[in-house]
PDB file of C-alpha atoms in Angstrom:
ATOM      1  CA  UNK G   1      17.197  14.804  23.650  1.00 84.00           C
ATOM      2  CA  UNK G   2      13.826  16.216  23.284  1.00 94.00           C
ATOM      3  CA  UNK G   3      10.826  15.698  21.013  1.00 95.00           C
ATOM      4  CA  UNK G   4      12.540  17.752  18.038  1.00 96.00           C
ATOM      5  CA  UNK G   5      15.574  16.106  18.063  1.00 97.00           C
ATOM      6  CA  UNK G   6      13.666  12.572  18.064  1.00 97.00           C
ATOM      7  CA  UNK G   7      11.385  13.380  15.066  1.00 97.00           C
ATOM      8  CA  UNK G   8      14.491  14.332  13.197  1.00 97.00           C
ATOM      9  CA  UNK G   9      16.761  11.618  13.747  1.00 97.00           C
ATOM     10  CA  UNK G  10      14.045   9.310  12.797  1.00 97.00           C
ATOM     11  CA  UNK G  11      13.207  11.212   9.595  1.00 98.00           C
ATOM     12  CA  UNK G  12      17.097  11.148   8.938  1.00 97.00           C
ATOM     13  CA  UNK G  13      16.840   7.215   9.260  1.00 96.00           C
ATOM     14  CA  UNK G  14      13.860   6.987   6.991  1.00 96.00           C
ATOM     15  CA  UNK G  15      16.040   8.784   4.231  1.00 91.00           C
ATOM     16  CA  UNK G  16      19.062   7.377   4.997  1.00 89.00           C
ATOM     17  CA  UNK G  17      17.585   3.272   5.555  1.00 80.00           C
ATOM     18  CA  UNK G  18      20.633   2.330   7.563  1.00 82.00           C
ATOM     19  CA  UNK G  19      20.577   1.307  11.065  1.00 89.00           C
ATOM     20  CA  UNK G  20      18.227   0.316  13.589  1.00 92.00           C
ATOM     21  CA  UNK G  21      15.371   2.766  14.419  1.00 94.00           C
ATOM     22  CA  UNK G  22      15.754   5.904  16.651  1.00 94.00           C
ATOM     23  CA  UNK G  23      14.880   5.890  20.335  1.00 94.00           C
ATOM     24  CA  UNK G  24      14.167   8.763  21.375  1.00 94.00           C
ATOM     25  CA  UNK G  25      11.690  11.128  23.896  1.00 93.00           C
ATOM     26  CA  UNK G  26       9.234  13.455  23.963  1.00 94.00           C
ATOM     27  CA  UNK G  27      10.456  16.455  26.125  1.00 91.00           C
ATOM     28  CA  UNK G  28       8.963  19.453  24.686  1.00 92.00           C
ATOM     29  CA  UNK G  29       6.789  18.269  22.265  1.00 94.00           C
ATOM     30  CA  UNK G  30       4.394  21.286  21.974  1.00 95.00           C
ATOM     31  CA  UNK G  31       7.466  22.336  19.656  1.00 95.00           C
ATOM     32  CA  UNK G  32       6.914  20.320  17.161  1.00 95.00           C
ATOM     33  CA  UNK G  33       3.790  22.052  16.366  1.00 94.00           C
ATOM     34  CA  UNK G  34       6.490  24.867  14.962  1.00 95.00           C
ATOM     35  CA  UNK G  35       8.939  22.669  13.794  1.00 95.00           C
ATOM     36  CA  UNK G  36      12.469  24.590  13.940  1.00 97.00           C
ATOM     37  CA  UNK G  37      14.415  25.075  10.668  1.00 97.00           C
ATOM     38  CA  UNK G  38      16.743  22.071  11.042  1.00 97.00           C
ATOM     39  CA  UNK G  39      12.984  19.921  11.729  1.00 97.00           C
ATOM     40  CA  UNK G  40      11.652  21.318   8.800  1.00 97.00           C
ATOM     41  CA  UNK G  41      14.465  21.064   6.295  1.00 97.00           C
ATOM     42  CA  UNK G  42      14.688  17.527   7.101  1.00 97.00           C
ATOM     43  CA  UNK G  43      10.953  17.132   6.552  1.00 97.00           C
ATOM     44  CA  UNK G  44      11.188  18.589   3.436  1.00 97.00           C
ATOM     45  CA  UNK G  45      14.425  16.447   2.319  1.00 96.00           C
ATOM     46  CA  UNK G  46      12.183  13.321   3.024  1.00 97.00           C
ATOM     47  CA  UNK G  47       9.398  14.464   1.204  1.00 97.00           C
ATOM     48  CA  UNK G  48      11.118  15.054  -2.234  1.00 96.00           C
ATOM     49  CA  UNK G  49      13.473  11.696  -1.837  1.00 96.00           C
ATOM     50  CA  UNK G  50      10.190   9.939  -1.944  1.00 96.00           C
ATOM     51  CA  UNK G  51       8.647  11.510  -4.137  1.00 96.00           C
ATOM     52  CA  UNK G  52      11.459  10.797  -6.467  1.00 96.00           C
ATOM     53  CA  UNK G  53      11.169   7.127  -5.271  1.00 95.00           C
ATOM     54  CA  UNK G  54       7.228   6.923  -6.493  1.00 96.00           C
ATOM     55  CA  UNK G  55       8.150   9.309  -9.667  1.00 93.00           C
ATOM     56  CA  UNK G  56       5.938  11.921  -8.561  1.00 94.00           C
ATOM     57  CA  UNK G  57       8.408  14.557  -9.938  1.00 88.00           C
ATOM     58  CA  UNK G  58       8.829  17.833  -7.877  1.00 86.00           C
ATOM     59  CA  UNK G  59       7.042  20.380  -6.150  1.00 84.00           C
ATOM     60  CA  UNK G  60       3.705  21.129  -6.267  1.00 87.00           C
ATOM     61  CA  UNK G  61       4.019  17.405  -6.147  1.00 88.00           C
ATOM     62  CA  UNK G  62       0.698  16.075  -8.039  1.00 88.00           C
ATOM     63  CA  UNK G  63      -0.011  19.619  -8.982  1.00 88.00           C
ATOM     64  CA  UNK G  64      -0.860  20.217  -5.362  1.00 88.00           C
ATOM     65  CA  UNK G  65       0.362  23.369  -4.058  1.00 90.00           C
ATOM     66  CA  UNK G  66      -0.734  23.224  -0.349  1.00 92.00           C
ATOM     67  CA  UNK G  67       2.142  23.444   1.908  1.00 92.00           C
ATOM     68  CA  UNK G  68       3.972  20.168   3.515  1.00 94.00           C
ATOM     69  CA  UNK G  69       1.556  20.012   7.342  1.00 94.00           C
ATOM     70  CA  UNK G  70       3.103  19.435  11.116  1.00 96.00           C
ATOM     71  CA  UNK G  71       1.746  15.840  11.105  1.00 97.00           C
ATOM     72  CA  UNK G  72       4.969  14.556   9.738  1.00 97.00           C
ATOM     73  CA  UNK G  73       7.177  16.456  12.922  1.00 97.00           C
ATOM     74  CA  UNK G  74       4.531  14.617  15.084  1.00 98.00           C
ATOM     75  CA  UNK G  75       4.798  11.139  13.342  1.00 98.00           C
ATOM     76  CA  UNK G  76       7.999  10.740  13.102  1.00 98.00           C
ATOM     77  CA  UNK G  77       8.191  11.929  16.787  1.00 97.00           C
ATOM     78  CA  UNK G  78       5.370   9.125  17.838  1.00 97.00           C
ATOM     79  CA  UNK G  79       7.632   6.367  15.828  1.00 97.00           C
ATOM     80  CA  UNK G  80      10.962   7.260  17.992  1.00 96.00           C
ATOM     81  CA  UNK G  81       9.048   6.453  21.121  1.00 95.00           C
ATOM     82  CA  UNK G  82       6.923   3.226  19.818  1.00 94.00           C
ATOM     83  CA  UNK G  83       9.330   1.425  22.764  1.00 91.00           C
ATOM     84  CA  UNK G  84       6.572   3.295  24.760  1.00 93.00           C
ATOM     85  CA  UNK G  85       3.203   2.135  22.895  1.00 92.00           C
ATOM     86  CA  UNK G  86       1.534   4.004  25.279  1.00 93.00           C
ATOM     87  CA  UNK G  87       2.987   7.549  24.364  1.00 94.00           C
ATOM     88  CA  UNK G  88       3.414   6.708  20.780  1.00 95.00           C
ATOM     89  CA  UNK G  89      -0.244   5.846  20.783  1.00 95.00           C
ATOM     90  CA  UNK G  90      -1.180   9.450  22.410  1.00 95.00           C
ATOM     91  CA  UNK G  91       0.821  11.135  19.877  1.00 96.00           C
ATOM     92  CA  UNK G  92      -0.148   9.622  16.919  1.00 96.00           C
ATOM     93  CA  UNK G  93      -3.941  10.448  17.772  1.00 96.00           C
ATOM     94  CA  UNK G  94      -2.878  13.954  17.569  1.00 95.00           C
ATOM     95  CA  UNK G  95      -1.501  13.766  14.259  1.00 97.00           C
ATOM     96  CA  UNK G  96      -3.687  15.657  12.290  1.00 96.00           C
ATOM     97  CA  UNK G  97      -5.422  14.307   8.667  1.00 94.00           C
ATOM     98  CA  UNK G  98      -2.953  14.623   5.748  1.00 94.00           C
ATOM     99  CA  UNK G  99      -4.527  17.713   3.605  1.00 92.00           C
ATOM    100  CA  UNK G 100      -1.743  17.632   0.782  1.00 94.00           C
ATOM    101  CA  UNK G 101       0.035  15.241  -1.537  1.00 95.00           C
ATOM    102  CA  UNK G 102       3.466  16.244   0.423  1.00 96.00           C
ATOM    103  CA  UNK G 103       1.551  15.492   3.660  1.00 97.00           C
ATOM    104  CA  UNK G 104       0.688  11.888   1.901  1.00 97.00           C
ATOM    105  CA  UNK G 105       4.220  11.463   0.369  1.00 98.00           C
ATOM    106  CA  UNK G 106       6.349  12.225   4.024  1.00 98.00           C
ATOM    107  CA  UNK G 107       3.737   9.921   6.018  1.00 98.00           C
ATOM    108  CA  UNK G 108       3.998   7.302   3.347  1.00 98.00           C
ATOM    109  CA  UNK G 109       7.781   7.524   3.608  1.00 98.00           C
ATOM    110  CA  UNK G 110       8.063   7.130   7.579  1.00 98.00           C
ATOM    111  CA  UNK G 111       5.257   4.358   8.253  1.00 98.00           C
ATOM    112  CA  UNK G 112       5.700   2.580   4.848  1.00 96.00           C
ATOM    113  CA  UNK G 113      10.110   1.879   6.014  1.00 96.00           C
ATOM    114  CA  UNK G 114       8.702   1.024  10.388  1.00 96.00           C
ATOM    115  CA  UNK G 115       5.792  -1.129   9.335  1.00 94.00           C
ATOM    116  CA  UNK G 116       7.924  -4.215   9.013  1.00 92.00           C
ATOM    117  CA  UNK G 117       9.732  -4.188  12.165  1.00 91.00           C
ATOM    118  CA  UNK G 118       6.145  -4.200  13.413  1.00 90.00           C
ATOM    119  CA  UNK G 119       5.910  -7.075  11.523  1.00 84.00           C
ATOM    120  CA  UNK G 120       8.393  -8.843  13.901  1.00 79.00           C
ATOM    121  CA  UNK G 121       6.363  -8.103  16.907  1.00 77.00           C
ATOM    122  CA  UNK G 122       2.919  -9.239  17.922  1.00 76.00           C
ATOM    123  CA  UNK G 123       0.628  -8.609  20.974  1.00 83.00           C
ATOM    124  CA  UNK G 124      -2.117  -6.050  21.089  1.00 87.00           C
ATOM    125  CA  UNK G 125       0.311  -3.198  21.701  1.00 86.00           C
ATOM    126  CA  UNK G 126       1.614  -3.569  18.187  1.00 88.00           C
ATOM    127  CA  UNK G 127      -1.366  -4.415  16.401  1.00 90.00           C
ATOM    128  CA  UNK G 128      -2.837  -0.727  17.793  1.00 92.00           C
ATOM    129  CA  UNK G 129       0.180   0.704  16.882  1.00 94.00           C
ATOM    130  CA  UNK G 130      -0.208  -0.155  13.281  1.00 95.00           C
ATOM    131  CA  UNK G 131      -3.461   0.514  13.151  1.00 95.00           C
ATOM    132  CA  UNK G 132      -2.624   3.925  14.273  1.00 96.00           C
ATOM    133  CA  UNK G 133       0.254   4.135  11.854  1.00 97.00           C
ATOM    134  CA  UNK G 134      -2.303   3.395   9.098  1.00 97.00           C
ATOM    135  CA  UNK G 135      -4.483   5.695   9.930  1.00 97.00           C
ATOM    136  CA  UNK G 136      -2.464   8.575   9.382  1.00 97.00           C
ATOM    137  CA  UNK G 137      -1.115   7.561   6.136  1.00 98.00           C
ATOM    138  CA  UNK G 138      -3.431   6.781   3.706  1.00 97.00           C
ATOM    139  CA  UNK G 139      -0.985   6.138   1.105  1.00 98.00           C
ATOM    140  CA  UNK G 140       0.751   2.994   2.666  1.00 98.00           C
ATOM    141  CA  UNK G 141      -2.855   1.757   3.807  1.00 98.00           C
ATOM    142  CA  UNK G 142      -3.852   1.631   0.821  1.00 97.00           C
ATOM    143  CA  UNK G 143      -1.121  -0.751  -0.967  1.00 96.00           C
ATOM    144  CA  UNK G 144      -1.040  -2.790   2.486  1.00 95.00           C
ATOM    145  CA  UNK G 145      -4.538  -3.697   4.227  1.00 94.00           C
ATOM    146  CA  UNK G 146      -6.291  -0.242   5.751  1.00 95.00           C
ATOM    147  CA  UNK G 147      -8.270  -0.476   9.137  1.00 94.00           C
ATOM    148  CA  UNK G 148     -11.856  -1.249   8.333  1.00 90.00           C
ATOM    149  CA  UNK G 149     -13.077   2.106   9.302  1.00 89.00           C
ATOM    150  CA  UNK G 150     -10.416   3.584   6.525  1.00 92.00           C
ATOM    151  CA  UNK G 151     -12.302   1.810   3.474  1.00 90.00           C
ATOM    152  CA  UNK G 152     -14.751   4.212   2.159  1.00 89.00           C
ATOM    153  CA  UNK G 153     -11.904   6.390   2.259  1.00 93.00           C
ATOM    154  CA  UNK G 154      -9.334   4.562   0.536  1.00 96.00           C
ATOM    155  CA  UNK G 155     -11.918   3.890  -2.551  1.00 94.00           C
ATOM    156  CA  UNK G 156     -11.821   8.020  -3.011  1.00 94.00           C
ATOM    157  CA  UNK G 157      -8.352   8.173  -2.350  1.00 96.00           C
ATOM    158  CA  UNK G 158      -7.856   5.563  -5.564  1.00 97.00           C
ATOM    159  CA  UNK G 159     -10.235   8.142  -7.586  1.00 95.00           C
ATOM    160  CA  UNK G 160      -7.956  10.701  -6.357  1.00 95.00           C
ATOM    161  CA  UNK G 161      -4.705   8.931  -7.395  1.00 96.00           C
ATOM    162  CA  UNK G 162      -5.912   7.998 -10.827  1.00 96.00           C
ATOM    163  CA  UNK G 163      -6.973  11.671 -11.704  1.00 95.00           C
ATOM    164  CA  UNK G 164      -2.526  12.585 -12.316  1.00 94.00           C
ATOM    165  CA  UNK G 165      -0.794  10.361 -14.549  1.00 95.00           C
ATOM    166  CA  UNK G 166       2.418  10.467 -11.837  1.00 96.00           C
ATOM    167  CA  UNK G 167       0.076   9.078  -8.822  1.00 96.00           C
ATOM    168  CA  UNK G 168      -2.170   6.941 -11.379  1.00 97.00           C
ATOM    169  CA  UNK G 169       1.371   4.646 -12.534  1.00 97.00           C
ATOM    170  CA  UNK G 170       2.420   4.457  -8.931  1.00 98.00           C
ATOM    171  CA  UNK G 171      -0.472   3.421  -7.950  1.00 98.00           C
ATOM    172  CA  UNK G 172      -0.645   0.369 -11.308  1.00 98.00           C
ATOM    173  CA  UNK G 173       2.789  -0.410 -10.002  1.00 98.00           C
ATOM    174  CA  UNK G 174       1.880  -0.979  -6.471  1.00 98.00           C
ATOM    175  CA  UNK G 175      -1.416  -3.254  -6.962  1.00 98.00           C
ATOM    176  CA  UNK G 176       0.527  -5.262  -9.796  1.00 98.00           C
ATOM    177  CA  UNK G 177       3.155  -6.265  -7.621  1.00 97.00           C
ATOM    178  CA  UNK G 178       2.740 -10.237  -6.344  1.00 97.00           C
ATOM    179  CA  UNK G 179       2.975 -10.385  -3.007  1.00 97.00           C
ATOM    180  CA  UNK G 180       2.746 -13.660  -0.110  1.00 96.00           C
ATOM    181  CA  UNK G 181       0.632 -11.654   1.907  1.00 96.00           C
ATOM    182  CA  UNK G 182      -3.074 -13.252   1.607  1.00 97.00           C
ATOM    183  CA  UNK G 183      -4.776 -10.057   3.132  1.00 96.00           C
ATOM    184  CA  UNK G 184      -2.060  -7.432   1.278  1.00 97.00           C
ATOM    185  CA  UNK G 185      -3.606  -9.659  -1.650  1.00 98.00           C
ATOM    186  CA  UNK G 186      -7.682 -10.096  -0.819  1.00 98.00           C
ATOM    187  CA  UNK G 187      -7.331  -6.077  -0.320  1.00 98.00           C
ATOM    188  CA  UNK G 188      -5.837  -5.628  -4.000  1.00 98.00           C
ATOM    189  CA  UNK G 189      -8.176  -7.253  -5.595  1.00 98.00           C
ATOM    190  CA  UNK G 190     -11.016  -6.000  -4.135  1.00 98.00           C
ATOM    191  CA  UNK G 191      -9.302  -2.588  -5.053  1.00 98.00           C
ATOM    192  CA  UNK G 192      -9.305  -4.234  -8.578  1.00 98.00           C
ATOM    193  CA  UNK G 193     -12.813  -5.458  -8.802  1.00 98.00           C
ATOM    194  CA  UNK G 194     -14.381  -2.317  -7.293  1.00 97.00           C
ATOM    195  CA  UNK G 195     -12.915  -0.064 -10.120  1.00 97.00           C
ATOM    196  CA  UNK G 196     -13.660  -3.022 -12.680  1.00 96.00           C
ATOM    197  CA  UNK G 197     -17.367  -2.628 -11.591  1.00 94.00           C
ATOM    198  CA  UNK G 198     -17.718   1.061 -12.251  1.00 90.00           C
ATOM    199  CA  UNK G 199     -17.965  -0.021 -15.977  1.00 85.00           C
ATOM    200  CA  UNK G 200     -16.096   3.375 -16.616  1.00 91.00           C
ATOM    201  CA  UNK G 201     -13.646   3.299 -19.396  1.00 90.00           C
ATOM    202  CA  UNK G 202     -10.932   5.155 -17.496  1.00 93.00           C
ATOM    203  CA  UNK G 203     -11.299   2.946 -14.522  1.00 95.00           C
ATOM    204  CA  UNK G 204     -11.524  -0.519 -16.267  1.00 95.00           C
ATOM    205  CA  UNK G 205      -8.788   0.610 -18.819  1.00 96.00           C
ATOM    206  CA  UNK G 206      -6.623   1.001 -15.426  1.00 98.00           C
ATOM    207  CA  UNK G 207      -7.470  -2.388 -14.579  1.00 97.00           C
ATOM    208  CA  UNK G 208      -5.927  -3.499 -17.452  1.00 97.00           C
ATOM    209  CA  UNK G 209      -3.261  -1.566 -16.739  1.00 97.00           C
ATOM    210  CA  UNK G 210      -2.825  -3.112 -13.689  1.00 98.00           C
ATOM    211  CA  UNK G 211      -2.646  -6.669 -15.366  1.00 98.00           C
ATOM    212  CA  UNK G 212      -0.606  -6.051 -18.255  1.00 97.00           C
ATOM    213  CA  UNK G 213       2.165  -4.229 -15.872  1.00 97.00           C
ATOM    214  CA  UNK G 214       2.152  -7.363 -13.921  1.00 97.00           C
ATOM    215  CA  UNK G 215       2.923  -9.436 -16.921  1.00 96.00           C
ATOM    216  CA  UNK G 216       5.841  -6.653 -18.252  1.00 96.00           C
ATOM    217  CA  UNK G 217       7.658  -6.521 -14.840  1.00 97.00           C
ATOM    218  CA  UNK G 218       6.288  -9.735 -12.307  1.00 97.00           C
ATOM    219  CA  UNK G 219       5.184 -12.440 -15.124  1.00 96.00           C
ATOM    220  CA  UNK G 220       7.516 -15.025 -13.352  1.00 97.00           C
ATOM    221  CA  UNK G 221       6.371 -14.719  -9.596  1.00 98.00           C
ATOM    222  CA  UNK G 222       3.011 -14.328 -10.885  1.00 98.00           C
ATOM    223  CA  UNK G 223       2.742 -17.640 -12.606  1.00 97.00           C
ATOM    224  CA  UNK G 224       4.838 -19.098  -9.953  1.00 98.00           C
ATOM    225  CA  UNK G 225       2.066 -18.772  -8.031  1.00 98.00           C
ATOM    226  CA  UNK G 226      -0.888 -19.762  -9.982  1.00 98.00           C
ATOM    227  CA  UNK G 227       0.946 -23.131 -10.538  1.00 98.00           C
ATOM    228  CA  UNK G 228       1.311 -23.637  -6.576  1.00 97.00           C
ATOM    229  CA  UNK G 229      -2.148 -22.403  -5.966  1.00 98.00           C
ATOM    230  CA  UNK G 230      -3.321 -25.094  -9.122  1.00 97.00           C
ATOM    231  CA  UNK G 231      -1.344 -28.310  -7.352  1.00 97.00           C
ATOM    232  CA  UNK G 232      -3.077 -27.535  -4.229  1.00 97.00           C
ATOM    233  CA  UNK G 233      -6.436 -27.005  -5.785  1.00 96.00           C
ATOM    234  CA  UNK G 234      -6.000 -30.550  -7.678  1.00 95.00           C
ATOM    235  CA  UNK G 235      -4.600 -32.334  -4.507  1.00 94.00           C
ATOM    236  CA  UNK G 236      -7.399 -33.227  -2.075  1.00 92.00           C
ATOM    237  CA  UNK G 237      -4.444 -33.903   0.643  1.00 93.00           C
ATOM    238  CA  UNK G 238      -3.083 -30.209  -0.125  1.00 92.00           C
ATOM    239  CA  UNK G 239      -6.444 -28.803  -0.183  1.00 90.00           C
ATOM    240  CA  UNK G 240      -7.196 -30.570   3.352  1.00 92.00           C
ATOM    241  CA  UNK G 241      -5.088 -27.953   4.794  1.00 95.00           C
ATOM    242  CA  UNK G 242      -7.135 -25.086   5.793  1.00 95.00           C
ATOM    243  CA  UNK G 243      -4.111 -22.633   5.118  1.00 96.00           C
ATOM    244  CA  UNK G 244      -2.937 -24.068   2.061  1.00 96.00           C
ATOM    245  CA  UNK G 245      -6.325 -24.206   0.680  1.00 96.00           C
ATOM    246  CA  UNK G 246      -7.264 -20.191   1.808  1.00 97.00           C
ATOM    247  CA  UNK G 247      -3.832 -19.134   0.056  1.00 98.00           C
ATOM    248  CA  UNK G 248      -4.671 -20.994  -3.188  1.00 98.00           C
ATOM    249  CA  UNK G 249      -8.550 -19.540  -3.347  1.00 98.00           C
ATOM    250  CA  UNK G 250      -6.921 -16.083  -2.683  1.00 98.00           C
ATOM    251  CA  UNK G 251      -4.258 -16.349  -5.459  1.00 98.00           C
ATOM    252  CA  UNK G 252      -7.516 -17.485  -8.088  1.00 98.00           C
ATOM    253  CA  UNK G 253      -9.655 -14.789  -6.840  1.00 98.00           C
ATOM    254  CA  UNK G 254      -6.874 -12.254  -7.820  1.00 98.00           C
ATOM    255  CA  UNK G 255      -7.995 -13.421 -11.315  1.00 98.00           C
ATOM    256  CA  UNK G 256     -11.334 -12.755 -11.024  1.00 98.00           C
ATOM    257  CA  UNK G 257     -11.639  -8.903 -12.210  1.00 98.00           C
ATOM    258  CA  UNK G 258      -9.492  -9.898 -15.552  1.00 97.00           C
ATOM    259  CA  UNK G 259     -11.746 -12.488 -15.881  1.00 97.00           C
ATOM    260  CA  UNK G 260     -14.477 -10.422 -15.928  1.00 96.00           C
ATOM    261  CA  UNK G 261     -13.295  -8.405 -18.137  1.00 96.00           C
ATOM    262  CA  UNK G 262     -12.675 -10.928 -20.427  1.00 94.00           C
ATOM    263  CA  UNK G 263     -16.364 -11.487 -20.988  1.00 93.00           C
ATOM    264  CA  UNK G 264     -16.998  -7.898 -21.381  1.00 92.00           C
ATOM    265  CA  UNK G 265     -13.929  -6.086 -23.016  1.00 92.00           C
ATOM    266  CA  UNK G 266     -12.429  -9.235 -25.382  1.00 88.00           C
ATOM    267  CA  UNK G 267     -11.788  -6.652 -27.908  1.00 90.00           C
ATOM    268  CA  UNK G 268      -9.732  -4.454 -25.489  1.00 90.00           C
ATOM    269  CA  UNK G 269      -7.964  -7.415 -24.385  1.00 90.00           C
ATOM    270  CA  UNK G 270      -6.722  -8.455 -27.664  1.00 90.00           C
ATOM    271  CA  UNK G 271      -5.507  -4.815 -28.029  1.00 91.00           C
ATOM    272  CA  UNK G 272      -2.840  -5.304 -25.340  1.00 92.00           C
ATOM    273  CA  UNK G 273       0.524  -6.191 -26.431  1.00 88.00           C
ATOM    274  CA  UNK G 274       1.781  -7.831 -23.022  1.00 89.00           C
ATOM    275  CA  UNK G 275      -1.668  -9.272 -22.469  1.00 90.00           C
ATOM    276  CA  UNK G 276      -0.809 -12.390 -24.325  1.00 88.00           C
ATOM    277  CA  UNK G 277      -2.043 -16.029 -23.801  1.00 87.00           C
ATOM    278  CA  UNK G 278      -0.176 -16.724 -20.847  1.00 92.00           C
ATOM    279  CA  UNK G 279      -3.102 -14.866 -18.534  1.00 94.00           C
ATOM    280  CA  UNK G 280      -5.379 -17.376 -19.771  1.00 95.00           C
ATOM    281  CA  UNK G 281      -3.419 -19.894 -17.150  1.00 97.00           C
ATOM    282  CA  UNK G 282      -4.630 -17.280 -14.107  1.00 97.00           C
ATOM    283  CA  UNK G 283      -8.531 -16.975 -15.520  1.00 97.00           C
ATOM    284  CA  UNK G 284      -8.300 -21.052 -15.953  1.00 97.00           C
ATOM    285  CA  UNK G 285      -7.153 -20.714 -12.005  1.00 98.00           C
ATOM    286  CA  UNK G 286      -9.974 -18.953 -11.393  1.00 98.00           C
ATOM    287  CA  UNK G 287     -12.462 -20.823 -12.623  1.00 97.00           C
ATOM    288  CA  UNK G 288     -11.072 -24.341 -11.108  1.00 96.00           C
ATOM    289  CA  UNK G 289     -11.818 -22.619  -8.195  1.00 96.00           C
ATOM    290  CA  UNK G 290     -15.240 -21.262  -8.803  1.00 95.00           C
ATOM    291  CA  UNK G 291     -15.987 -25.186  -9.766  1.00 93.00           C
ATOM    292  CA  UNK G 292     -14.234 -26.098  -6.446  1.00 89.00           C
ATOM    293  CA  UNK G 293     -16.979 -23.565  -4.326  1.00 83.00           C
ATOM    294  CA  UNK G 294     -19.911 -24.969  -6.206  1.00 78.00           C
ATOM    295  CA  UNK G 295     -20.441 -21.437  -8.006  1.00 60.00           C
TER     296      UNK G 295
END
């Protein structure tokens, strides 16, 4: 085993998504800044799976014809030996910054399937690690939370993404997706209310977007929620738990950039076939809990 033959069998496992991740080592691992044809023809067979996965079509993927980087040799590398923090650590600092969309997509694809058996884990090891992780793949920080210092960036990476249609719906398909993760959550709509902000029509028509996909494909979970988030908010015994009561406030504030736009855009709304009175329920969400905060 050496450092090649790790990165690839973990790249195989990304593609593949059966079986428990790789171990391997990192004998030799000045190689993998020439990755070897069987290293790079498995990069490259990652890259355009997941590409097809986000519908980003093929190559120049996002009309970006810069060549697939060695940062995804040295990822996947650092993620076979993450049962030595210490050396994955080391080798993901020297994992250069992504500089094309097929640097983006094969990063995406490696940290995106390894972040939740992080999630199993805790200790300060493992929260480094995924810090680390995030930081070399902007993509998957920004539909999860990205390390504060990655924030700025993430904002230009959204401009970015909205500039081709293929990255802009990916992109409305990721934030519209409910999710039980409060921070995933705070981080989406502050995404959300950013671009609502701008007052640009391209950016607050995305918003929209954003909204109205939820209620095509996630109308169920999504109102799910807004009724458990409303019982709480109405209970004073629910609301008495400090969790509870942070979970609830976080589902309303999700609200908060359609309900802006509500006051500003009513015409556009009205436009919106799947924008129909059920979104009312989330803006009345919201505003029990501005009421609730004294605002």
């Amino acid at each position: 085993m050496n450092a090649t033959q790790t990165a690839i069998n973990v790249i195989e496992w990304a593609f593949n998504g059966l079986g428990p991740l790789p171990q391997g080592d990192l004998y030799d691992t000045p190689a993998l800044s020439h990755p070897n044809q069987a290293l790079r023809e498995a990069m490259q067979t990652l890259t355009v799976i997941q590409a097809a996965q986000m519908y980003f079509g093929s190559a120049p993927f996002l009309g970006d014809k810069k060549p697939l980087g060695v940062g995804g040799a040295l990822l996947a590398a650092a993620i076979g030996v993450l049962h030595w923090p210490e050396s994955a650590q080391q080798l993901l600092k020297a994992v250069p910054r992504a500089h094309s969309s097929a640097d983006w997509i094969i990063r995406h694809a490696l940290v995106a399937r390894v972040l939740p058996l992080l999630a199993e884990h805790s200790g300060h090891a493992v929260t480094h690690l995924r810090a680390d992780l995030l930081l070399v793949s902007p993509l998957t920080a920004l539909v999860n939370v990205p390390v504060a210092s990655q924030e700025n960036e993430m904002m230009t990476l959204v401009e970015q993404l909205l500039e081709q249609p293929a990255s802009r719906r990916w992109l409305q398909l990721s934030l519209a997706k409910p999710t039980d993760n409060r921070a995933i959550r705070d981080w989406r709509q502050k995404i959300l209310a950013q671009l609502r902000q701008t007052e640009q029509d391209s950016k607050t028509s995305f918003v929209l977007d954003v909204y109205e996909t939820l209620m095509i494909h996630h109308r169920s979970v999504a109102f799910d929620q807004v009724g458990a988030a409303r019982r709480v908010l109405r209970d004073p015994i629910a609301a008495a738990s400090a969790q509870r009561l942070q979970e609830a406030l976080s589902i309303a504030q999700w609200w908060q950039p359609l309900w802006a736009l509500r006051r500003t855009r009513k015409e556009e709304l009205r436009q919106r076939l799947y924008l129909d009175y059920q979104y009312l329920e989330g803006l009345k969400l919201y505003t029990l809990a501005q009421r609730l905060r004294g605002w």
